[in-house]
GROMACS .gro file of C-alpha atoms in nm:
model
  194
    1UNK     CA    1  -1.184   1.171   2.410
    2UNK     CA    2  -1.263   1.214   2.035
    3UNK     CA    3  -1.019   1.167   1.777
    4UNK     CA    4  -1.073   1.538   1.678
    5UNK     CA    5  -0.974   1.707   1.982
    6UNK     CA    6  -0.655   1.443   1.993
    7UNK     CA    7  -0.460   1.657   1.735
    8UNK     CA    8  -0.347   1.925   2.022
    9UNK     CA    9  -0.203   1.604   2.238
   10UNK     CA   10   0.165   1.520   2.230
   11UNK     CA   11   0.331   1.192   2.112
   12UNK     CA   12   0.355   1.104   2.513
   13UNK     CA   13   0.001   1.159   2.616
   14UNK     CA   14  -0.140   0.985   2.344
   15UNK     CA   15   0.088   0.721   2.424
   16UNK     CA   16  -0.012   0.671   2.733
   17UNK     CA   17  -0.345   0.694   2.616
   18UNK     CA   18  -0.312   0.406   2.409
   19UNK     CA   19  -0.214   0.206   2.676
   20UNK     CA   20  -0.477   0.269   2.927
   21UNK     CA   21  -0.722   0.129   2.655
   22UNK     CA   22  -0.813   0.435   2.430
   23UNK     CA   23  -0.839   0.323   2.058
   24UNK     CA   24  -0.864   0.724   1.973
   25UNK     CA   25  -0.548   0.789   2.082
   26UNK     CA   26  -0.375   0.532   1.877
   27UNK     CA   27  -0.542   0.630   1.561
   28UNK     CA   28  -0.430   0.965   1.642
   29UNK     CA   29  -0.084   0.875   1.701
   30UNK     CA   30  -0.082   0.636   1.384
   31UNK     CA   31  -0.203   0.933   1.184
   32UNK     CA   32   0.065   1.183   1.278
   33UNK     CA   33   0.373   0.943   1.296
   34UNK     CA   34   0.265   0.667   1.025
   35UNK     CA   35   0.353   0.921   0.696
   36UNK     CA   36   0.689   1.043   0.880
   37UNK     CA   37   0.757   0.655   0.972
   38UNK     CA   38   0.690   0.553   0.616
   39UNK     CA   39   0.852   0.886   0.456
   40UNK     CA   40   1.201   0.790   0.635
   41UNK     CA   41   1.197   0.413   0.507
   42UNK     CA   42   1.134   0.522   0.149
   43UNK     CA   43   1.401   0.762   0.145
   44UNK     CA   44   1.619   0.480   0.312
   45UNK     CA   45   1.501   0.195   0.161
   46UNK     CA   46   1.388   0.317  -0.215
   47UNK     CA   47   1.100   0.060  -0.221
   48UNK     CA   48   0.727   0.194  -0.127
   49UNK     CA   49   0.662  -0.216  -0.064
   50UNK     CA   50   0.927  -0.218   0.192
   51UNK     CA   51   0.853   0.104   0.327
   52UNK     CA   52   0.506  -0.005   0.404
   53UNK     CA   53   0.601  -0.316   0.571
   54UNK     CA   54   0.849  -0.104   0.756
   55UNK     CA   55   0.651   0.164   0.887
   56UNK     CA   56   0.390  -0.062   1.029
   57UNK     CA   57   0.675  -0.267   1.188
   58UNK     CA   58   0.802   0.027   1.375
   59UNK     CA   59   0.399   0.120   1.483
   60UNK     CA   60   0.364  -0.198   1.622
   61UNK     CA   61   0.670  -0.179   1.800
   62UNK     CA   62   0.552   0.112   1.994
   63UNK     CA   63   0.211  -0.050   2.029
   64UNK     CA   64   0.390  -0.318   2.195
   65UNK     CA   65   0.625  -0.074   2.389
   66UNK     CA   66   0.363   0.141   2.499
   67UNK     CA   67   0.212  -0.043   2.899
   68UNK     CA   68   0.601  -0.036   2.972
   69UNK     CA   69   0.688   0.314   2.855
   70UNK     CA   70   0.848   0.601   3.081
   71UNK     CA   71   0.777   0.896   3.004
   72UNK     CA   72   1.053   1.173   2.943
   73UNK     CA   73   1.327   0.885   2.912
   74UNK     CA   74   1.274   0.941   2.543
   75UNK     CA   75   1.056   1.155   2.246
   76UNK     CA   76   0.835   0.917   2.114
   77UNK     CA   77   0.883   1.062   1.759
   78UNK     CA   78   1.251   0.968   1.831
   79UNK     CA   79   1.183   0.613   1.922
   80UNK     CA   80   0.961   0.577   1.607
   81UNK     CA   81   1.271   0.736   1.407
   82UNK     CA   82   1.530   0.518   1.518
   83UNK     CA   83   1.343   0.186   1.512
   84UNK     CA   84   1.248   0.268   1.176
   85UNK     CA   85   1.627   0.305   1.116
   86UNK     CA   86   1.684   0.001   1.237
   87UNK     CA   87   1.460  -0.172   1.068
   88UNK     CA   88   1.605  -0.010   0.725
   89UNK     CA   89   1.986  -0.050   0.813
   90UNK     CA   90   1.865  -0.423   0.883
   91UNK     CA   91   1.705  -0.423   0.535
   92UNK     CA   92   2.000  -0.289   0.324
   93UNK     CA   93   2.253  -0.528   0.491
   94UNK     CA   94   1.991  -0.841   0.422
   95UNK     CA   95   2.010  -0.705   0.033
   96UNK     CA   96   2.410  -0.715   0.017
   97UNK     CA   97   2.437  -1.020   0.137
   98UNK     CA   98   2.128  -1.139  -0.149
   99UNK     CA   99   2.389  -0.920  -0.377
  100UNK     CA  100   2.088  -0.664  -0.436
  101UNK     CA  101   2.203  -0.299  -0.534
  102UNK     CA  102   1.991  -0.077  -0.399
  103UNK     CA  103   2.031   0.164  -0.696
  104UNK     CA  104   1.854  -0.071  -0.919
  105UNK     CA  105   1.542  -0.070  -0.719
  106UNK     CA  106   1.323   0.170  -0.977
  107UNK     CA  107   1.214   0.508  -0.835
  108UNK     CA  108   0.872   0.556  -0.775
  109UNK     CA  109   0.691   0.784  -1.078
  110UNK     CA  110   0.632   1.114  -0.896
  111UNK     CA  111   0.322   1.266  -0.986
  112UNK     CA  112   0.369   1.620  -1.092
  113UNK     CA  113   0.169   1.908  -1.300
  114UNK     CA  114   0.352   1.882  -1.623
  115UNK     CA  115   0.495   1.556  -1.784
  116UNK     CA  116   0.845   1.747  -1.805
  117UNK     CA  117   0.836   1.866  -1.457
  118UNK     CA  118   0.791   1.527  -1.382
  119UNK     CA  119   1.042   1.396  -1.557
  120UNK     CA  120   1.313   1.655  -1.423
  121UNK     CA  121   1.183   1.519  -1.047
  122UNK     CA  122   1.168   1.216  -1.128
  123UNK     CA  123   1.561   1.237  -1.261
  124UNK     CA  124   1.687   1.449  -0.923
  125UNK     CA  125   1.565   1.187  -0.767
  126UNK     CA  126   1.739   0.911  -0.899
  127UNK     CA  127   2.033   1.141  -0.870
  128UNK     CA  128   2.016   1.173  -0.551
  129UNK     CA  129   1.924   0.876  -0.427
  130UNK     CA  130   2.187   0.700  -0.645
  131UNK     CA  131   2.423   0.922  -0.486
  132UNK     CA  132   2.282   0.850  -0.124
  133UNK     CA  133   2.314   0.512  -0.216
  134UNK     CA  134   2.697   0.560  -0.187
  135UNK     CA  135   2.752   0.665   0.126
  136UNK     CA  136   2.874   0.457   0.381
  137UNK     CA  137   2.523   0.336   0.624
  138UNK     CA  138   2.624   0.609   0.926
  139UNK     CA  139   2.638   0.904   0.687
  140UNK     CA  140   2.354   0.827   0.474
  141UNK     CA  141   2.079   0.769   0.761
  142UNK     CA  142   2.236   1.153   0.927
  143UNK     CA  143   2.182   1.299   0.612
  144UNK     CA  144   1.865   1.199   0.561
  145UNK     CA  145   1.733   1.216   0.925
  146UNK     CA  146   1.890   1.593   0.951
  147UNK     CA  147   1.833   1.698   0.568
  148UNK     CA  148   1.531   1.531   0.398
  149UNK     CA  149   1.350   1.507   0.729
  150UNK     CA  150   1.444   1.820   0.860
  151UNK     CA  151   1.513   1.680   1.248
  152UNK     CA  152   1.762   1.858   1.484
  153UNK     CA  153   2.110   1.734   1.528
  154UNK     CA  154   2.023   1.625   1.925
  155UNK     CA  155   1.718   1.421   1.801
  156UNK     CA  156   1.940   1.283   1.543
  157UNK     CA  157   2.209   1.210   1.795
  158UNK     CA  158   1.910   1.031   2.005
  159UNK     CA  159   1.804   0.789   1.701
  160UNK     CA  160   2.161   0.711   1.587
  161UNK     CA  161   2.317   0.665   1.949
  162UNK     CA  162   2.579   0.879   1.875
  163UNK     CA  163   2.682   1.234   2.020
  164UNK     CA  164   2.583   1.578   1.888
  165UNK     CA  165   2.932   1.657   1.688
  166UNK     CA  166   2.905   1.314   1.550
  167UNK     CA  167   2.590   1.394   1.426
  168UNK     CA  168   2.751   1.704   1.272
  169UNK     CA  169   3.042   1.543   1.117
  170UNK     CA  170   2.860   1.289   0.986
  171UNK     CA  171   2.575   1.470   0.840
  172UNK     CA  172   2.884   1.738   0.717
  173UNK     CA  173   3.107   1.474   0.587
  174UNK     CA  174   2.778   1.322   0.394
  175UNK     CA  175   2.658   1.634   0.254
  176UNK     CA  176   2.961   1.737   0.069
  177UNK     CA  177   3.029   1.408  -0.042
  178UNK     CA  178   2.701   1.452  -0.245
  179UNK     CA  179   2.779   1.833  -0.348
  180UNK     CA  180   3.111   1.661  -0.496
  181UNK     CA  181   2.826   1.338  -0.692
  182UNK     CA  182   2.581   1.597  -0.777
  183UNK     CA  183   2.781   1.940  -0.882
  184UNK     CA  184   2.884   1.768  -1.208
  185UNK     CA  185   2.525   1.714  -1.304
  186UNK     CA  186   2.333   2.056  -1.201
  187UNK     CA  187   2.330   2.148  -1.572
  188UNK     CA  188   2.183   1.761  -1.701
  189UNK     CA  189   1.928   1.765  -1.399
  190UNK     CA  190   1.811   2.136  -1.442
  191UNK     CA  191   1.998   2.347  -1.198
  192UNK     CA  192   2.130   2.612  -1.381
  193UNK     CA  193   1.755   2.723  -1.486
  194UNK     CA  194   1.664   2.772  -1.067
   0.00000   0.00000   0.00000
């Protein structure tokens, strides 16, 4: 089957694809989860290096996974999610115990239209990941999973382990914990002009 007329597959058939022998299907597969793998570990991790080496871990995984896997026991998208959790949680706790601070891993430039925009993106997003960076593991990885990545709180629940209304009291509990870091700073990171 060409790569081409892949796109209208799902994460399963592909899958299953891949494991029958069907080099098509995994570049397919690597093209539509890869960026959403890597996306996830840079907004956990705050290092593009890392996040690389992170992403392809988790594809691999699934590459590995793939003769043995059932189909409907779980979304693939989800396994991809929560191995790439994994992998980060596993990261961060390797980096405390090397007394690393993730907040003074340097943020990416951001490439933007206008130097200033840039610089006001590049600043909310120090803000914000500084003030990720304080929230306890649990509530971090829900917020990002349910707010940065936009997933549902029952895929959430499926990458974390965890049940629906933790989902929802974690990602709650998160979120205003940042509305209480950020609120003091809407004026210094350009709020007030949206």
């Amino acid at each position: 089957m060409p790569y081409d007329a892949m796109s209208d597959c799902s994460d399963e058939t592909l899958l299953a694809a891949y494991a029958a022998g069907d080099p098509a299907a995994a570049r397919a597969l690597t093209m539509r989860l890869g960026p959403r793998a890597f996306g996830h570990a840079m907004r956990m991790l705050n290092d593009r290096a890392e996040a690389e080496d992170i992403a392809q871990e988790a594809l691999l995984r699934l590459w590995r996974a793939a003769p043995g896997w059932r189909e409907g026991e779980a979304k693939v998208s989800t396994w991809v999610y929560r191995v790439v959790s994994n992998l980060c949680i596993d990261r961060i706790r390797r980096r405390r115990g090397g007394h690393v601070d993730i907040d003074a891993v340097a943020e990416p430039p951001d490439p933007s239209p206008s130097a200033e925009q840039g610089l006001q993106d590049t600043a909310r997003g120090q803000a914000l990941q500084a003030a990720l960076g304080t929230l306890p593991e649990r509530q971090k990885q829900a917020v990002v999973l349910r707010h940065l990545e936009g997933l549902s709180n029952p895929e959430i629940a499926g990458i974390m382990d965890i049940g629906v209304r933790a989902v929802e009291s974690l990602s709650a509990r998160g979120r205003k914990a940042l509305q209480g870091l950020l609120a003091p700073r809407r004026a210094e990171l350009g709020y007030d002009d949206d």
